[in-house]
Amino acid sequence: MRRLCPTISELNAFHSAAKHQAFTMAARELCVTQSAISRHIASLEDYLGQKLFIRKASGLELTDAGATYLNATRPAMAALESATAQLMSYGGDGGALNFSVPPTFAAQWLFPRLGHFKRTLPQVSLNFVRYQHAHDFAVPHEFDAAIQYGYGNWPSANARYLIGKETSIVCSPQLRDALPLRTKADLQQATLLQHIEVPLAWHDWMAANGCDTSGSRFGPGFNLYSLIIRAAVSGFGVGIVPTCLVEDELQAGSLVEPLGQRFESPLGYYLCAPTARTNLSVYRLVAAWLEHCCSHAPAAPAAAGCIFCTGEPKTA
């Protein structure tokens, strides 16, 4: 019966040859002979009915079909390598997860909880890779999972809401008293700190609260919530931020909520991963821990078999 997919040896030879653009270097990487690489590539081309490489005196060059096939098979090869490495190292109960996290969320919320993470999941290693605001998870990325801020609708992603919809209007106590800032109408005289990637935050809040929106988009712009938080602490203006990012500042009194109320935003922080990654045991462990930490419920007696009840993290 005709096989339904190429062999791993053929795919390994193809990916290595495409990376090095030479059979010789591919053979060296895979510890086989150059003729073995050549045979695997020829067998793969025969199976696909397509030429994958153009042989030139200067080396190899991918054909259009070869480039297309390389991009299509790269995520599957990466997932296979990751799953194999984790099973070999941890017996399938843990491993390493390449994790992409927004800088402010990492610094303000996640990092203070990493001690609890290490105590709870010592068999899991988090590798923090460069943060990417991914729009399409069908495209290969260097991460296995990512925290994304948005509405929860990312193509080809499994998105699980974590935290961040509860939102606060914050400023320094000095600015609150100097303006003074006590009512919604008082915001008209305040400097509104704007997040350039969430440009309608103030407009939407003012519209929902019956305020004049004409000045809602005026004010200094920042590309990170951490900068808005620092600017608000310094008395530069008033920020509108996810409450989970300013817990410490509110508790310490360096920030206050002058209007005395919070509101629900349609935006929040989601744990996102390509569907193929969600079957990894390490992903499931990290996801369960994050969801546990994001729960607003008070600490409860440890349930039988609960892997997260070795110590309660800071409440979100």
PDB file of C-alpha atoms in Angstrom:
ATOM      1  CA  MET A   1       0.000   0.000   0.000  1.00  0.00           C
ATOM      2  CA  ARG A   2       1.283   3.461  -0.886  1.00  0.00           C
ATOM      3  CA  ARG A   3       2.489   5.306   2.205  1.00  0.00           C
ATOM      4  CA  LEU A   4       0.655   8.520   3.092  1.00  0.00           C
ATOM      5  CA  CYS A   5       3.614  10.694   4.078  1.00  0.00           C
ATOM      6  CA  PRO A   6       7.392  10.870   3.628  1.00  0.00           C
ATOM      7  CA  THR A   7       9.725   9.199   6.060  1.00  0.00           C
ATOM      8  CA  ILE A   8      11.394  11.128   8.880  1.00  0.00           C
ATOM      9  CA  SER A   9      14.768  10.466   7.264  1.00  0.00           C
ATOM     10  CA  GLU A  10      13.614  12.111   4.047  1.00  0.00           C
ATOM     11  CA  LEU A  11      12.163  15.093   5.863  1.00  0.00           C
ATOM     12  CA  ASN A  12      15.262  15.510   8.021  1.00  0.00           C
ATOM     13  CA  ALA A  13      17.465  15.413   4.930  1.00  0.00           C
ATOM     14  CA  PHE A  14      15.243  17.938   3.159  1.00  0.00           C
ATOM     15  CA  HIS A  15      15.161  20.415   6.065  1.00  0.00           C
ATOM     16  CA  SER A  16      18.889  20.159   6.708  1.00  0.00           C
ATOM     17  CA  ALA A  17      19.760  20.557   3.014  1.00  0.00           C
ATOM     18  CA  ALA A  18      17.437  23.566   2.765  1.00  0.00           C
ATOM     19  CA  LYS A  19      19.046  25.137   5.811  1.00  0.00           C
ATOM     20  CA  HIS A  20      22.639  24.672   4.628  1.00  0.00           C
ATOM     21  CA  GLN A  21      21.936  24.813   0.876  1.00  0.00           C
ATOM     22  CA  ALA A  22      24.410  21.967   0.479  1.00  0.00           C
ATOM     23  CA  PHE A  23      24.239  18.189   0.726  1.00  0.00           C
ATOM     24  CA  THR A  24      27.715  18.066   2.274  1.00  0.00           C
ATOM     25  CA  MET A  25      26.776  20.240   5.261  1.00  0.00           C
ATOM     26  CA  ALA A  26      23.493  18.402   5.689  1.00  0.00           C
ATOM     27  CA  ALA A  27      25.328  15.082   5.781  1.00  0.00           C
ATOM     28  CA  ARG A  28      27.712  16.443   8.417  1.00  0.00           C
ATOM     29  CA  GLU A  29      24.824  17.715  10.568  1.00  0.00           C
ATOM     30  CA  LEU A  30      22.920  14.428  10.388  1.00  0.00           C
ATOM     31  CA  CYS A  31      26.017  12.218  10.666  1.00  0.00           C
ATOM     32  CA  VAL A  32      25.368  10.347   7.423  1.00  0.00           C
ATOM     33  CA  THR A  33      27.078  10.262   4.043  1.00  0.00           C
ATOM     34  CA  GLN A  34      26.484  12.803   1.319  1.00  0.00           C
ATOM     35  CA  SER A  35      25.168  10.049  -0.926  1.00  0.00           C
ATOM     36  CA  ALA A  36      22.593   9.141   1.742  1.00  0.00           C
ATOM     37  CA  ILE A  37      21.325  12.734   1.760  1.00  0.00           C
ATOM     38  CA  SER A  38      21.176  12.711  -2.033  1.00  0.00           C
ATOM     39  CA  ARG A  39      19.184   9.452  -2.017  1.00  0.00           C
ATOM     40  CA  HIS A  40      16.722  10.755   0.568  1.00  0.00           C
ATOM     41  CA  ILE A  41      16.121  13.958  -1.402  1.00  0.00           C
ATOM     42  CA  ALA A  42      15.698  12.032  -4.661  1.00  0.00           C
ATOM     43  CA  SER A  43      13.239   9.668  -2.972  1.00  0.00           C
ATOM     44  CA  LEU A  44      11.272  12.593  -1.529  1.00  0.00           C
ATOM     45  CA  GLU A  45      11.144  14.378  -4.887  1.00  0.00           C
ATOM     46  CA  ASP A  46       9.976  11.177  -6.542  1.00  0.00           C
ATOM     47  CA  TYR A  47       7.292  10.655  -3.898  1.00  0.00           C
ATOM     48  CA  LEU A  48       6.009  14.253  -4.187  1.00  0.00           C
ATOM     49  CA  GLY A  49       6.321  14.391  -7.948  1.00  0.00           C
ATOM     50  CA  GLN A  50       8.033  17.780  -7.598  1.00  0.00           C
ATOM     51  CA  LYS A  51      11.595  19.050  -7.826  1.00  0.00           C
ATOM     52  CA  LEU A  52      12.545  20.587  -4.489  1.00  0.00           C
ATOM     53  CA  PHE A  53      16.025  21.865  -5.328  1.00  0.00           C
ATOM     54  CA  ILE A  54      17.849  23.342  -8.274  1.00  0.00           C
ATOM     55  CA  ARG A  55      21.390  21.957  -8.323  1.00  0.00           C
ATOM     56  CA  LYS A  56      23.955  24.650  -9.150  1.00  0.00           C
ATOM     57  CA  ALA A  57      27.733  24.757  -9.089  1.00  0.00           C
ATOM     58  CA  SER A  58      27.560  27.192  -6.177  1.00  0.00           C
ATOM     59  CA  GLY A  59      25.199  24.984  -4.169  1.00  0.00           C
ATOM     60  CA  LEU A  60      21.499  24.248  -3.828  1.00  0.00           C
ATOM     61  CA  GLU A  61      18.567  26.547  -4.381  1.00  0.00           C
ATOM     62  CA  LEU A  62      14.986  25.793  -3.373  1.00  0.00           C
ATOM     63  CA  THR A  63      12.415  25.691  -6.141  1.00  0.00           C
ATOM     64  CA  ASP A  64       9.086  27.440  -5.560  1.00  0.00           C
ATOM     65  CA  ALA A  65       7.594  24.055  -4.687  1.00  0.00           C
ATOM     66  CA  GLY A  66      10.493  23.367  -2.320  1.00  0.00           C
ATOM     67  CA  ALA A  67      10.069  26.706  -0.519  1.00  0.00           C
ATOM     68  CA  THR A  68       6.336  26.121  -0.158  1.00  0.00           C
ATOM     69  CA  TYR A  69       6.850  22.610   1.204  1.00  0.00           C
ATOM     70  CA  LEU A  70       9.537  23.817   3.631  1.00  0.00           C
ATOM     71  CA  ASN A  71       7.222  26.439   5.133  1.00  0.00           C
ATOM     72  CA  ALA A  72       4.332  23.988   5.322  1.00  0.00           C
ATOM     73  CA  THR A  73       6.278  21.223   7.080  1.00  0.00           C
ATOM     74  CA  ARG A  74       8.393  23.380   9.417  1.00  0.00           C
ATOM     75  CA  PRO A  75       5.759  23.699  12.212  1.00  0.00           C
ATOM     76  CA  ALA A  76       5.124  19.944  12.231  1.00  0.00           C
ATOM     77  CA  MET A  77       8.848  19.175  12.404  1.00  0.00           C
ATOM     78  CA  ALA A  78       9.318  21.684  15.234  1.00  0.00           C
ATOM     79  CA  ALA A  79       6.400  20.187  17.169  1.00  0.00           C
ATOM     80  CA  LEU A  80       7.762  16.672  16.687  1.00  0.00           C
ATOM     81  CA  GLU A  81      11.239  17.676  17.867  1.00  0.00           C
ATOM     82  CA  SER A  82       9.822  19.485  20.898  1.00  0.00           C
ATOM     83  CA  ALA A  83       7.591  16.591  21.920  1.00  0.00           C
ATOM     84  CA  THR A  84      10.428  14.088  21.496  1.00  0.00           C
ATOM     85  CA  ALA A  85      12.899  16.159  23.531  1.00  0.00           C
ATOM     86  CA  GLN A  86      10.392  16.623  26.355  1.00  0.00           C
ATOM     87  CA  LEU A  87       9.485  12.952  26.512  1.00  0.00           C
ATOM     88  CA  MET A  88      13.150  11.933  26.571  1.00  0.00           C
ATOM     89  CA  SER A  89      14.042  14.466  29.273  1.00  0.00           C
ATOM     90  CA  TYR A  90      10.990  14.410  31.524  1.00  0.00           C
ATOM     91  CA  GLY A  91       9.088  11.262  30.698  1.00  0.00           C
ATOM     92  CA  GLY A  92       6.224  13.354  29.336  1.00  0.00           C
ATOM     93  CA  ASP A  93       5.521  15.056  32.695  1.00  0.00           C
ATOM     94  CA  GLY A  94       7.044  18.485  32.201  1.00  0.00           C
ATOM     95  CA  GLY A  95       9.783  19.934  30.054  1.00  0.00           C
ATOM     96  CA  ALA A  96      10.627  23.322  28.597  1.00  0.00           C
ATOM     97  CA  LEU A  97       8.150  25.810  27.151  1.00  0.00           C
ATOM     98  CA  ASN A  98       9.225  28.668  24.905  1.00  0.00           C
ATOM     99  CA  PHE A  99       7.055  31.481  26.221  1.00  0.00           C
ATOM    100  CA  SER A 100       6.367  34.929  24.727  1.00  0.00           C
ATOM    101  CA  VAL A 101       4.969  37.448  27.229  1.00  0.00           C
ATOM    102  CA  PRO A 102       4.232  41.198  26.977  1.00  0.00           C
ATOM    103  CA  PRO A 103       6.938  43.084  28.925  1.00  0.00           C
ATOM    104  CA  THR A 104       4.574  44.878  31.321  1.00  0.00           C
ATOM    105  CA  PHE A 105       2.531  41.771  32.099  1.00  0.00           C
ATOM    106  CA  ALA A 106       5.765  39.876  32.732  1.00  0.00           C
ATOM    107  CA  ALA A 107       7.269  42.492  35.049  1.00  0.00           C
ATOM    108  CA  GLN A 108       4.129  43.576  36.895  1.00  0.00           C
ATOM    109  CA  TRP A 109       2.185  40.326  37.214  1.00  0.00           C
ATOM    110  CA  LEU A 110       4.040  37.183  36.162  1.00  0.00           C
ATOM    111  CA  PHE A 111       7.556  37.615  37.560  1.00  0.00           C
ATOM    112  CA  PRO A 112       6.421  38.195  41.170  1.00  0.00           C
ATOM    113  CA  ARG A 113       4.756  34.781  40.969  1.00  0.00           C
ATOM    114  CA  LEU A 114       7.670  32.814  39.516  1.00  0.00           C
ATOM    115  CA  GLY A 115       8.820  31.686  42.957  1.00  0.00           C
ATOM    116  CA  HIS A 116       5.474  29.966  43.419  1.00  0.00           C
ATOM    117  CA  PHE A 117       5.747  28.563  39.893  1.00  0.00           C
ATOM    118  CA  LYS A 118       9.149  27.037  40.635  1.00  0.00           C
ATOM    119  CA  ARG A 119       7.963  25.486  43.870  1.00  0.00           C
ATOM    120  CA  THR A 120       4.810  24.129  42.253  1.00  0.00           C
ATOM    121  CA  LEU A 121       6.206  22.912  38.930  1.00  0.00           C
ATOM    122  CA  PRO A 122       9.927  22.196  39.431  1.00  0.00           C
ATOM    123  CA  GLN A 123       9.880  19.884  36.401  1.00  0.00           C
ATOM    124  CA  VAL A 124       8.934  22.747  34.039  1.00  0.00           C
ATOM    125  CA  SER A 125      11.350  25.285  32.597  1.00  0.00           C
ATOM    126  CA  LEU A 126      10.043  28.518  31.053  1.00  0.00           C
ATOM    127  CA  ASN A 127      12.211  30.001  28.304  1.00  0.00           C
ATOM    128  CA  PHE A 128      11.206  33.637  27.823  1.00  0.00           C
ATOM    129  CA  VAL A 129      11.684  34.419  24.140  1.00  0.00           C
ATOM    130  CA  ARG A 130      11.289  37.741  22.352  1.00  0.00           C
ATOM    131  CA  TYR A 131       7.766  39.084  22.686  1.00  0.00           C
ATOM    132  CA  GLN A 132       5.741  39.081  19.484  1.00  0.00           C
ATOM    133  CA  HIS A 133       2.243  40.459  19.054  1.00  0.00           C
ATOM    134  CA  ALA A 134       1.093  37.576  16.888  1.00  0.00           C
ATOM    135  CA  HIS A 135      -1.877  38.033  14.582  1.00  0.00           C
ATOM    136  CA  ASP A 136      -1.981  34.580  12.962  1.00  0.00           C
ATOM    137  CA  PHE A 137      -0.848  31.481  14.819  1.00  0.00           C
ATOM    138  CA  ALA A 138      -0.823  29.437  11.625  1.00  0.00           C
ATOM    139  CA  VAL A 139       2.440  31.222  10.788  1.00  0.00           C
ATOM    140  CA  PRO A 140       5.491  29.618  12.467  1.00  0.00           C
ATOM    141  CA  HIS A 141       6.782  31.464  15.540  1.00  0.00           C
ATOM    142  CA  GLU A 142       9.695  30.859  17.870  1.00  0.00           C
ATOM    143  CA  PHE A 143       7.379  30.380  20.866  1.00  0.00           C
ATOM    144  CA  ASP A 144       5.269  27.423  21.951  1.00  0.00           C
ATOM    145  CA  ALA A 145       2.758  29.632  23.743  1.00  0.00           C
ATOM    146  CA  ALA A 146       2.218  33.338  24.265  1.00  0.00           C
ATOM    147  CA  ILE A 147       0.313  35.789  26.408  1.00  0.00           C
ATOM    148  CA  GLN A 148      -1.576  38.141  24.104  1.00  0.00           C
ATOM    149  CA  TYR A 149      -3.666  41.211  24.912  1.00  0.00           C
ATOM    150  CA  GLY A 150      -6.826  41.557  22.891  1.00  0.00           C
ATOM    151  CA  TYR A 151     -10.347  40.296  22.305  1.00  0.00           C
ATOM    152  CA  GLY A 152      -9.498  36.590  22.191  1.00  0.00           C
ATOM    153  CA  ASN A 153      -9.982  36.091  18.450  1.00  0.00           C
ATOM    154  CA  TRP A 154      -6.648  35.006  16.983  1.00  0.00           C
ATOM    155  CA  PRO A 155      -6.743  32.843  13.832  1.00  0.00           C
ATOM    156  CA  SER A 156      -5.493  29.265  14.274  1.00  0.00           C
ATOM    157  CA  ALA A 157      -4.949  29.761  18.015  1.00  0.00           C
ATOM    158  CA  ASN A 158      -6.355  28.111  21.097  1.00  0.00           C
ATOM    159  CA  ALA A 159      -7.043  31.198  23.268  1.00  0.00           C
ATOM    160  CA  ARG A 160      -7.855  30.921  26.987  1.00  0.00           C
ATOM    161  CA  TYR A 161      -8.834  34.075  28.882  1.00  0.00           C
ATOM    162  CA  LEU A 162      -6.679  34.652  31.960  1.00  0.00           C
ATOM    163  CA  ILE A 163      -7.080  38.118  33.464  1.00  0.00           C
ATOM    164  CA  GLY A 164      -7.033  41.817  32.668  1.00  0.00           C
ATOM    165  CA  LYS A 165     -10.600  42.814  31.770  1.00  0.00           C
ATOM    166  CA  GLU A 166     -11.057  44.566  35.111  1.00  0.00           C
ATOM    167  CA  THR A 167      -9.707  48.064  34.435  1.00  0.00           C
ATOM    168  CA  SER A 168      -8.756  51.026  36.642  1.00  0.00           C
ATOM    169  CA  ILE A 169      -8.349  54.742  36.136  1.00  0.00           C
ATOM    170  CA  VAL A 170      -5.238  55.690  38.123  1.00  0.00           C
ATOM    171  CA  CYS A 171      -3.097  58.669  39.014  1.00  0.00           C
ATOM    172  CA  SER A 172      -0.755  59.769  41.787  1.00  0.00           C
ATOM    173  CA  PRO A 173      -2.384  60.984  45.032  1.00  0.00           C
ATOM    174  CA  GLN A 174      -0.592  64.312  44.550  1.00  0.00           C
ATOM    175  CA  LEU A 175      -2.168  64.835  41.125  1.00  0.00           C
ATOM    176  CA  ARG A 176      -5.593  63.826  42.428  1.00  0.00           C
ATOM    177  CA  ASP A 177      -5.411  66.477  45.146  1.00  0.00           C
ATOM    178  CA  ALA A 178      -3.805  69.190  42.972  1.00  0.00           C
ATOM    179  CA  LEU A 179      -6.376  69.158  40.144  1.00  0.00           C
ATOM    180  CA  PRO A 180      -8.503  68.155  42.146  1.00  0.00           C
ATOM    181  CA  LEU A 181      -9.798  64.968  40.551  1.00  0.00           C
ATOM    182  CA  ARG A 182     -12.930  63.586  42.168  1.00  0.00           C
ATOM    183  CA  THR A 183     -15.600  63.214  39.469  1.00  0.00           C
ATOM    184  CA  LYS A 184     -15.829  62.141  35.832  1.00  0.00           C
ATOM    185  CA  ALA A 185     -16.174  65.769  34.764  1.00  0.00           C
ATOM    186  CA  ASP A 186     -12.825  66.580  36.383  1.00  0.00           C
ATOM    187  CA  LEU A 187     -11.067  64.427  33.758  1.00  0.00           C
ATOM    188  CA  GLN A 188     -11.588  67.277  31.281  1.00  0.00           C
ATOM    189  CA  GLN A 189      -8.729  69.165  32.939  1.00  0.00           C
ATOM    190  CA  ALA A 190      -6.415  66.153  33.304  1.00  0.00           C
ATOM    191  CA  THR A 191      -3.643  64.940  31.016  1.00  0.00           C
ATOM    192  CA  LEU A 192      -4.819  61.607  29.651  1.00  0.00           C
ATOM    193  CA  LEU A 193      -2.046  59.046  29.147  1.00  0.00           C
ATOM    194  CA  GLN A 194      -2.686  57.137  25.922  1.00  0.00           C
ATOM    195  CA  HIS A 195      -1.654  53.611  24.911  1.00  0.00           C
ATOM    196  CA  ILE A 196      -0.901  53.897  21.203  1.00  0.00           C
ATOM    197  CA  GLU A 197      -1.932  50.274  20.548  1.00  0.00           C
ATOM    198  CA  VAL A 198      -5.211  50.705  22.450  1.00  0.00           C
ATOM    199  CA  PRO A 199      -6.119  54.126  21.046  1.00  0.00           C
ATOM    200  CA  LEU A 200      -9.840  54.059  21.857  1.00  0.00           C
ATOM    201  CA  ALA A 201      -9.535  53.186  25.550  1.00  0.00           C
ATOM    202  CA  TRP A 202     -10.389  56.638  26.848  1.00  0.00           C
ATOM    203  CA  HIS A 203     -12.954  57.295  24.115  1.00  0.00           C
ATOM    204  CA  ASP A 204     -14.846  54.088  24.841  1.00  0.00           C
ATOM    205  CA  TRP A 205     -14.847  54.712  28.598  1.00  0.00           C
ATOM    206  CA  MET A 206     -16.073  58.300  28.208  1.00  0.00           C
ATOM    207  CA  ALA A 207     -18.758  57.298  25.733  1.00  0.00           C
ATOM    208  CA  ALA A 208     -19.978  54.543  28.062  1.00  0.00           C
ATOM    209  CA  ASN A 209     -20.077  56.990  30.986  1.00  0.00           C
ATOM    210  CA  GLY A 210     -21.829  59.856  29.234  1.00  0.00           C
ATOM    211  CA  CYS A 211     -18.772  62.131  29.134  1.00  0.00           C
ATOM    212  CA  ASP A 212     -17.666  64.536  26.404  1.00  0.00           C
ATOM    213  CA  THR A 213     -15.372  62.484  24.140  1.00  0.00           C
ATOM    214  CA  SER A 214     -13.928  65.392  22.136  1.00  0.00           C
ATOM    215  CA  GLY A 215     -10.633  65.319  24.027  1.00  0.00           C
ATOM    216  CA  SER A 216     -10.490  61.587  24.652  1.00  0.00           C
ATOM    217  CA  ARG A 217      -7.620  60.932  22.239  1.00  0.00           C
ATOM    218  CA  PHE A 218      -5.450  63.891  23.209  1.00  0.00           C
ATOM    219  CA  GLY A 219      -2.480  63.240  25.455  1.00  0.00           C
ATOM    220  CA  PRO A 220       1.033  61.767  25.393  1.00  0.00           C
ATOM    221  CA  GLY A 221       1.246  58.315  23.813  1.00  0.00           C
ATOM    222  CA  PHE A 222       3.136  55.268  25.075  1.00  0.00           C
ATOM    223  CA  ASN A 223       3.648  51.816  23.565  1.00  0.00           C
ATOM    224  CA  LEU A 224       3.825  49.965  26.901  1.00  0.00           C
ATOM    225  CA  TYR A 225       1.560  49.919  29.931  1.00  0.00           C
ATOM    226  CA  SER A 226       4.675  49.969  32.118  1.00  0.00           C
ATOM    227  CA  LEU A 227       5.509  53.436  30.782  1.00  0.00           C
ATOM    228  CA  ILE A 228       1.967  54.653  31.441  1.00  0.00           C
ATOM    229  CA  ILE A 229       2.199  53.310  34.992  1.00  0.00           C
ATOM    230  CA  ARG A 230       5.531  55.056  35.621  1.00  0.00           C
ATOM    231  CA  ALA A 231       4.205  58.287  34.117  1.00  0.00           C
ATOM    232  CA  ALA A 232       1.125  58.113  36.340  1.00  0.00           C
ATOM    233  CA  VAL A 233       3.210  57.450  39.461  1.00  0.00           C
ATOM    234  CA  SER A 234       5.335  60.497  38.639  1.00  0.00           C
ATOM    235  CA  GLY A 235       2.251  62.701  38.430  1.00  0.00           C
ATOM    236  CA  PHE A 236       2.465  63.264  34.682  1.00  0.00           C
ATOM    237  CA  GLY A 237      -1.147  62.350  34.008  1.00  0.00           C
ATOM    238  CA  VAL A 238      -4.015  59.895  34.431  1.00  0.00           C
ATOM    239  CA  GLY A 239      -3.826  56.361  33.059  1.00  0.00           C
ATOM    240  CA  ILE A 240      -6.414  53.768  32.168  1.00  0.00           C
ATOM    241  CA  VAL A 241      -4.868  50.316  32.705  1.00  0.00           C
ATOM    242  CA  PRO A 242      -5.750  46.706  33.541  1.00  0.00           C
ATOM    243  CA  THR A 243      -6.085  46.539  37.320  1.00  0.00           C
ATOM    244  CA  CYS A 244      -3.911  43.434  37.542  1.00  0.00           C
ATOM    245  CA  LEU A 245      -0.903  45.500  36.422  1.00  0.00           C
ATOM    246  CA  VAL A 246      -1.095  48.049  39.259  1.00  0.00           C
ATOM    247  CA  GLU A 247      -1.883  45.894  42.300  1.00  0.00           C
ATOM    248  CA  ASP A 248       1.400  46.725  44.060  1.00  0.00           C
ATOM    249  CA  GLU A 249       1.210  50.454  43.294  1.00  0.00           C
ATOM    250  CA  LEU A 250      -2.364  50.670  44.591  1.00  0.00           C
ATOM    251  CA  GLN A 251      -1.471  48.763  47.734  1.00  0.00           C
ATOM    252  CA  ALA A 252       1.601  50.944  48.334  1.00  0.00           C
ATOM    253  CA  GLY A 253      -0.360  54.150  47.711  1.00  0.00           C
ATOM    254  CA  SER A 254       1.848  55.428  44.897  1.00  0.00           C
ATOM    255  CA  LEU A 255      -1.243  55.227  42.711  1.00  0.00           C
ATOM    256  CA  VAL A 256      -4.873  55.820  43.615  1.00  0.00           C
ATOM    257  CA  GLU A 257      -8.193  55.325  41.859  1.00  0.00           C
ATOM    258  CA  PRO A 258      -9.616  58.860  42.087  1.00  0.00           C
ATOM    259  CA  LEU A 259     -13.105  57.992  40.810  1.00  0.00           C
ATOM    260  CA  GLY A 260     -13.418  55.064  43.192  1.00  0.00           C
ATOM    261  CA  GLN A 261     -14.744  52.603  40.652  1.00  0.00           C
ATOM    262  CA  ARG A 262     -13.525  50.007  38.176  1.00  0.00           C
ATOM    263  CA  PHE A 263     -15.051  48.819  34.949  1.00  0.00           C
ATOM    264  CA  GLU A 264     -15.029  45.818  32.648  1.00  0.00           C
ATOM    265  CA  SER A 265     -13.104  46.145  29.377  1.00  0.00           C
ATOM    266  CA  PRO A 266     -13.683  43.869  26.369  1.00  0.00           C
ATOM    267  CA  LEU A 267      -9.890  43.458  26.188  1.00  0.00           C
ATOM    268  CA  GLY A 268      -7.870  41.095  28.323  1.00  0.00           C
ATOM    269  CA  TYR A 269      -4.823  38.876  28.586  1.00  0.00           C
ATOM    270  CA  TYR A 270      -5.166  35.456  26.939  1.00  0.00           C
ATOM    271  CA  LEU A 271      -2.943  32.404  26.891  1.00  0.00           C
ATOM    272  CA  CYS A 272      -2.602  31.526  23.215  1.00  0.00           C
ATOM    273  CA  ALA A 273      -0.953  28.613  21.464  1.00  0.00           C
ATOM    274  CA  PRO A 274      -1.122  26.872  18.100  1.00  0.00           C
ATOM    275  CA  THR A 275      -3.518  23.953  18.414  1.00  0.00           C
ATOM    276  CA  ALA A 276      -0.709  21.447  17.866  1.00  0.00           C
ATOM    277  CA  ARG A 277       1.124  22.774  20.948  1.00  0.00           C
ATOM    278  CA  THR A 278      -1.829  22.415  23.295  1.00  0.00           C
ATOM    279  CA  ASN A 279      -1.375  18.639  23.435  1.00  0.00           C
ATOM    280  CA  LEU A 280       2.043  19.011  25.076  1.00  0.00           C
ATOM    281  CA  SER A 281       1.999  18.089  28.755  1.00  0.00           C
ATOM    282  CA  VAL A 282       4.201  21.077  29.605  1.00  0.00           C
ATOM    283  CA  TYR A 283       1.685  23.430  28.000  1.00  0.00           C
ATOM    284  CA  ARG A 284      -1.195  21.905  29.950  1.00  0.00           C
ATOM    285  CA  LEU A 285       0.738  22.248  33.217  1.00  0.00           C
ATOM    286  CA  VAL A 286       1.583  25.902  32.587  1.00  0.00           C
ATOM    287  CA  ALA A 287      -1.968  26.686  31.461  1.00  0.00           C
ATOM    288  CA  ALA A 288      -3.460  25.125  34.590  1.00  0.00           C
ATOM    289  CA  TRP A 289      -1.044  27.041  36.838  1.00  0.00           C
ATOM    290  CA  LEU A 290      -1.812  30.361  35.131  1.00  0.00           C
ATOM    291  CA  GLU A 291      -5.546  29.821  35.390  1.00  0.00           C
ATOM    292  CA  HIS A 292      -5.154  28.950  39.058  1.00  0.00           C
ATOM    293  CA  CYS A 293      -3.200  32.154  39.734  1.00  0.00           C
ATOM    294  CA  CYS A 294      -5.702  34.278  37.818  1.00  0.00           C
ATOM    295  CA  SER A 295      -8.630  33.053  39.868  1.00  0.00           C
ATOM    296  CA  HIS A 296     -10.087  35.785  42.068  1.00  0.00           C
ATOM    297  CA  ALA A 297     -11.479  33.296  44.542  1.00  0.00           C
ATOM    298  CA  PRO A 298      -9.939  33.317  48.044  1.00  0.00           C
ATOM    299  CA  ALA A 299      -7.668  30.491  49.065  1.00  0.00           C
ATOM    300  CA  ALA A 300      -9.561  27.272  49.672  1.00  0.00           C
ATOM    301  CA  PRO A 301      -8.552  24.073  51.473  1.00  0.00           C
ATOM    302  CA  ALA A 302      -6.314  21.891  49.338  1.00  0.00           C
ATOM    303  CA  ALA A 303      -8.241  19.450  47.217  1.00  0.00           C
ATOM    304  CA  ALA A 304      -7.010  15.904  46.964  1.00  0.00           C
ATOM    305  CA  GLY A 305      -4.420  15.665  44.251  1.00  0.00           C
ATOM    306  CA  CYS A 306      -4.318  19.443  43.614  1.00  0.00           C
ATOM    307  CA  ILE A 307      -0.835  20.164  42.255  1.00  0.00           C
ATOM    308  CA  PHE A 308      -1.147  23.890  42.919  1.00  0.00           C
ATOM    309  CA  CYS A 309      -1.948  23.924  46.629  1.00  0.00           C
ATOM    310  CA  THR A 310       1.634  24.062  47.905  1.00  0.00           C
ATOM    311  CA  GLY A 311       1.302  27.779  48.597  1.00  0.00           C
ATOM    312  CA  GLU A 312      -1.074  30.520  47.454  1.00  0.00           C
ATOM    313  CA  PRO A 313       0.379  33.183  45.133  1.00  0.00           C
ATOM    314  CA  LYS A 314      -0.557  36.817  45.394  1.00  0.00           C
ATOM    315  CA  THR A 315      -4.195  37.317  44.462  1.00  0.00           C
ATOM    316  CA  ALA A 316      -4.749  38.877  41.029  1.00  0.00           C
TER     317      ALA A 316
END
